[in-house]
CSV table of C-alpha atoms in Angstrom, one decimal:
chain,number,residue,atom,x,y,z
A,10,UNK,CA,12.6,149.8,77.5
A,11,UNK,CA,13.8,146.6,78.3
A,12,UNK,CA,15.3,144.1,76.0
A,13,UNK,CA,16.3,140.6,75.9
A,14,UNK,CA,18.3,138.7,73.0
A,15,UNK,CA,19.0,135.0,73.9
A,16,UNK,CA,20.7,132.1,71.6
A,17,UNK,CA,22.1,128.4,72.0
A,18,UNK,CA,25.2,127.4,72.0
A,19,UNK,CA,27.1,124.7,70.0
A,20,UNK,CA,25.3,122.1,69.6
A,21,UNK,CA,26.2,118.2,67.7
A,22,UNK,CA,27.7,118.8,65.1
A,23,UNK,CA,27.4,122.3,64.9
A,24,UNK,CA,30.5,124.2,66.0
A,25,UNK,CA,29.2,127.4,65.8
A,26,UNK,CA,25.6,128.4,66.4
A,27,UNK,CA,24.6,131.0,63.4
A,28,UNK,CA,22.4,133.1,66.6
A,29,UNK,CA,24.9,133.5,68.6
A,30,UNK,CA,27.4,134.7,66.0
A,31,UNK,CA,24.5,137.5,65.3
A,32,UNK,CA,23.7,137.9,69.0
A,33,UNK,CA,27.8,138.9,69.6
A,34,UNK,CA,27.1,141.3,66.8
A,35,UNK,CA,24.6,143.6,67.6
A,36,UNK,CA,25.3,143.6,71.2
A,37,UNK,CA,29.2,144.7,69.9
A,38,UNK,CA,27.1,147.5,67.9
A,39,UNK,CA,24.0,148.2,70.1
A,40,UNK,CA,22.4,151.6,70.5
A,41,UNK,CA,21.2,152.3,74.2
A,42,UNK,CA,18.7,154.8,72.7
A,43,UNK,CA,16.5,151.9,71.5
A,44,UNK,CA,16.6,150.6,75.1
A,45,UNK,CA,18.8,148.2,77.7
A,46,UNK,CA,20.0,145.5,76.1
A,47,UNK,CA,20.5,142.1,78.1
A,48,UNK,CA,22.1,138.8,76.1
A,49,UNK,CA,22.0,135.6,77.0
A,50,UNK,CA,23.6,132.9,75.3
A,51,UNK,CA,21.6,129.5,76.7
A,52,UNK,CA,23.9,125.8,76.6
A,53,UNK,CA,21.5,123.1,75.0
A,54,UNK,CA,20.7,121.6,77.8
A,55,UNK,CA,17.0,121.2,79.1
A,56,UNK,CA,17.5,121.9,83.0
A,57,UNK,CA,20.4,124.5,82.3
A,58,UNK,CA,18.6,126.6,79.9
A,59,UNK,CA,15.1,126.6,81.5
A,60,UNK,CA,16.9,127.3,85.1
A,61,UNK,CA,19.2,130.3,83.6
A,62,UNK,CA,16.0,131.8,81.0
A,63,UNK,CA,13.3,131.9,84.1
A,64,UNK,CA,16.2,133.4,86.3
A,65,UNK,CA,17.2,136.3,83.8
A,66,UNK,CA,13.2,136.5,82.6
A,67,UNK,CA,12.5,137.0,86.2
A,68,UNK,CA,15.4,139.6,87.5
A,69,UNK,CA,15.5,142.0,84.3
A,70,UNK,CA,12.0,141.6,83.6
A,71,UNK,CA,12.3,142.5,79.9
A,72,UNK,CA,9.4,144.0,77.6
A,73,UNK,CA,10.8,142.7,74.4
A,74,UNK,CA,12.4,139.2,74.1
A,75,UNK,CA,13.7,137.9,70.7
A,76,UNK,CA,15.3,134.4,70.5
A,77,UNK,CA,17.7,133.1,67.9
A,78,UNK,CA,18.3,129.3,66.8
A,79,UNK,CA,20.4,128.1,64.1
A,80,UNK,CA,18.5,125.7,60.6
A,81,UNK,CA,20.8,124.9,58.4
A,82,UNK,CA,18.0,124.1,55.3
A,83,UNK,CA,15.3,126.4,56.1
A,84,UNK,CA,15.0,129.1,52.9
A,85,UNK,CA,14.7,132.6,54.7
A,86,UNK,CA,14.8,134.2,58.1
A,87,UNK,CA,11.5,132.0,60.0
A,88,UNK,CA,9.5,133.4,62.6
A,89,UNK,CA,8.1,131.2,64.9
A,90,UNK,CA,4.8,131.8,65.4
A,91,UNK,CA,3.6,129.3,67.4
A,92,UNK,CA,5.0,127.3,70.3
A,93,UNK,CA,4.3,123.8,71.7
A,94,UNK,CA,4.1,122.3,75.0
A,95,UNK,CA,6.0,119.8,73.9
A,96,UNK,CA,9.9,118.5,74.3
A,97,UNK,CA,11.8,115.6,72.5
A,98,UNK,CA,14.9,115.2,71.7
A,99,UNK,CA,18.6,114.6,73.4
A,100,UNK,CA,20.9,118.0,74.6
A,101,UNK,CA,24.6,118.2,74.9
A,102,UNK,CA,24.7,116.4,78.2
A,103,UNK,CA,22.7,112.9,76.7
A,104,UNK,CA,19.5,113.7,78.9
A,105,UNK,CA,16.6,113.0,76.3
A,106,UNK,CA,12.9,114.4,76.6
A,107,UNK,CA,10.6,111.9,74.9
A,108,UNK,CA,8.0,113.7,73.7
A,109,UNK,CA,6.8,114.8,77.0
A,110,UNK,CA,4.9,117.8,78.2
A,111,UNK,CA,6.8,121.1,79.0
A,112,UNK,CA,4.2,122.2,81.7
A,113,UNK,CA,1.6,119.7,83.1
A,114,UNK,CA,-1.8,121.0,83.1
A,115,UNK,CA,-0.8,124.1,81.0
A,116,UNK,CA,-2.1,125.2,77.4
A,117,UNK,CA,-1.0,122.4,74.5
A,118,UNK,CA,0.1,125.9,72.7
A,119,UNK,CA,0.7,129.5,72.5
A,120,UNK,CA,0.1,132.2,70.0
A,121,UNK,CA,2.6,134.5,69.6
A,122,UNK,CA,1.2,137.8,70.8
A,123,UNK,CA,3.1,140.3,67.8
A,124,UNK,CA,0.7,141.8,64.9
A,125,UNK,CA,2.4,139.3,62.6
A,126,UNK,CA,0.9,141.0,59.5
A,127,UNK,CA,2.3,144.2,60.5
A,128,UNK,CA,6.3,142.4,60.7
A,129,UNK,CA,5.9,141.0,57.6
A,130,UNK,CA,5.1,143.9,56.2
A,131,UNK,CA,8.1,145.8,58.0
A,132,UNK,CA,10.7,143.3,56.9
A,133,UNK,CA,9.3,143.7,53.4
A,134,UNK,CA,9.7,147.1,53.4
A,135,UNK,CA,13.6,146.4,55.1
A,136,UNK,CA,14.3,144.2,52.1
A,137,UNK,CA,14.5,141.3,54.7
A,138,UNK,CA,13.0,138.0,53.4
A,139,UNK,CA,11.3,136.1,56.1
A,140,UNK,CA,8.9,133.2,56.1
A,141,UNK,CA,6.2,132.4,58.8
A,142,UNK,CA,6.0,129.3,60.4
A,143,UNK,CA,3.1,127.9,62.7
A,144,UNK,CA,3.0,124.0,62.7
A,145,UNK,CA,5.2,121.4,64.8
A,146,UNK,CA,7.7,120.4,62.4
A,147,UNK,CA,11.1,121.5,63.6
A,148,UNK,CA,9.2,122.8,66.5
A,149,UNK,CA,9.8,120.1,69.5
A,150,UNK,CA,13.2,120.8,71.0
A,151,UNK,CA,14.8,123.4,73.0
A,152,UNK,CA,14.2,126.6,70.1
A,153,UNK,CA,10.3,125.6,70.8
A,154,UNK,CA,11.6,125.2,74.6
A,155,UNK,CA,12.3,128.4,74.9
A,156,UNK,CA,9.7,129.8,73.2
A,157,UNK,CA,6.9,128.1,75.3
A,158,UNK,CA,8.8,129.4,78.2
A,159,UNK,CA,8.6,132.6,77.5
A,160,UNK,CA,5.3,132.7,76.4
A,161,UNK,CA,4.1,130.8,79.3
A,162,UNK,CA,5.9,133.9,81.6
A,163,UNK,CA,4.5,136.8,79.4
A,164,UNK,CA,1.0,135.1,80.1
A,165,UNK,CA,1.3,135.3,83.5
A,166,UNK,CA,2.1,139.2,83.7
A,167,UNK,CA,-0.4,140.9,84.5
A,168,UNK,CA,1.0,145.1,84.6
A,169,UNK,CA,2.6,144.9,81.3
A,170,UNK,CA,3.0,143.1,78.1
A,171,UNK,CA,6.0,141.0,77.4
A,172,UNK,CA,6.0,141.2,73.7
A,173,UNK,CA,8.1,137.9,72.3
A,174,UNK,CA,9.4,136.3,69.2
A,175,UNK,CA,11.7,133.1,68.0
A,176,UNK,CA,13.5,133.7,64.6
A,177,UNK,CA,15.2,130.7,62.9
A,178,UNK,CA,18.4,131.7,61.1
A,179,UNK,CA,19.7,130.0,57.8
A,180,UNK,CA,23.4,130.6,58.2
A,181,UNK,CA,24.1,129.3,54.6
A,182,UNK,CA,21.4,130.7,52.9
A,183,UNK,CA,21.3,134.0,53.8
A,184,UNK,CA,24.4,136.9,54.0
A,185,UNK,CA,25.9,137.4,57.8
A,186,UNK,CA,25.0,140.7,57.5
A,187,UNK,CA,21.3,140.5,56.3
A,188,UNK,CA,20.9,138.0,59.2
A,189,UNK,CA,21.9,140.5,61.3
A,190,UNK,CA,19.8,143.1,60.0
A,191,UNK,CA,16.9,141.2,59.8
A,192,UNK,CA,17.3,140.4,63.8
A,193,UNK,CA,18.0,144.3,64.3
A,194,UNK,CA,14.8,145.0,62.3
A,195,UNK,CA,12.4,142.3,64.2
A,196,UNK,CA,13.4,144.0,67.4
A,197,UNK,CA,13.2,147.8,66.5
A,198,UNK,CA,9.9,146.6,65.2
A,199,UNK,CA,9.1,145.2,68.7
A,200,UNK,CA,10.1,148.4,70.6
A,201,UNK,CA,8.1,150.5,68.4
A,202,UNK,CA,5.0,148.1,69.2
A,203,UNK,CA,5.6,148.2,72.7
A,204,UNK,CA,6.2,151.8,72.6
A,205,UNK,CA,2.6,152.3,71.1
């Protein structure tokens, strides 16, 4: 079992991205009997992150990904449940996407491919409040970058399924460690789907 956990760095005004704080911590505390862990903390930078995600996507050829981004005002834990071929907005190094497609000729969306019914009920059952989220709002820059990426590789394999998912983390909202829970909990959910 193969895992990947990617985040984003700093980012504007934000000094410390909430996803990799939690990232740090459960690969400081991970359990290799779950499976190989691989992080990867991506800078938020369109040509950067796309060029180092497709290279690690492509070399450790994970079954699980989970990807973290930092929102300050959302209420819960929010998994991203759909993602966009779509970018807008300006990274770290001033280069600005205007709205413009991710993929030319590729799907205007992806699904995400996790029994979403079957999470929610898991985190439920963790004591983890999460929300689902499925529209565009807050879904056009690099956390919806990322996701359409990786979606847009686990379409493509053919052999096995690359089961994926994007959490947004509140990091004033919600207790460090129930963040970090939750995160542990979305993944051993996603191995134990794989697994099956």
């Amino acid at each position: 079992m193969r895992i990947l956990l990617t985040a984003y760095g700093p980012f504007r005004d934000i000094k410390e991205n909430i996803g990799g704080r939690v990232l740090d911590e459960i690969q400081k505390n991970w359990d290799d009997s779950t499976g190989a862990l691989t992080t990867l903390k991506l800078p938020v930078e369109w040509q950067s992150a796309e060029a180092a995600l497709t290279r690690t996507l492509t070399e450790f050829k994970p079954d699980v990904v989970v990807s973290l981004g930092h929102a300050e005002k959302y209420p819960a834990i929010t998994v991203e449940t759909r993602y966009f071929n779509i970018a807008e907005g300006e990274d770290n190094r001033g280069e600005t996407r205007d709205g413009e497609v991710i993929s030319l000729g590729a799907k205007a969306f992806y699904n995400t491919n996790v029994n979403i019914n079957e999470l929610a009920r898991h985190l439920t059952e963790n004591n983890i409040q999460a929300v689902l989220h499925s529209g565009k709002e807050g879904m056009s820059y690099l956390c919806n970058f990322t996701g359409y990426l990786v979606m847009r590789h686990a379409s493509s394999r053919r052999k096995k399924k690359l089961l994926f998912l994007f959490l947004h983390l509140p990091p004033n909202i919600m207790p460090f460690p129930t963040l970090v829970k939750g995160v542990r909990e979305v993944i051993n959910f996603l191995v134990s789907e794989t697994q099956s």
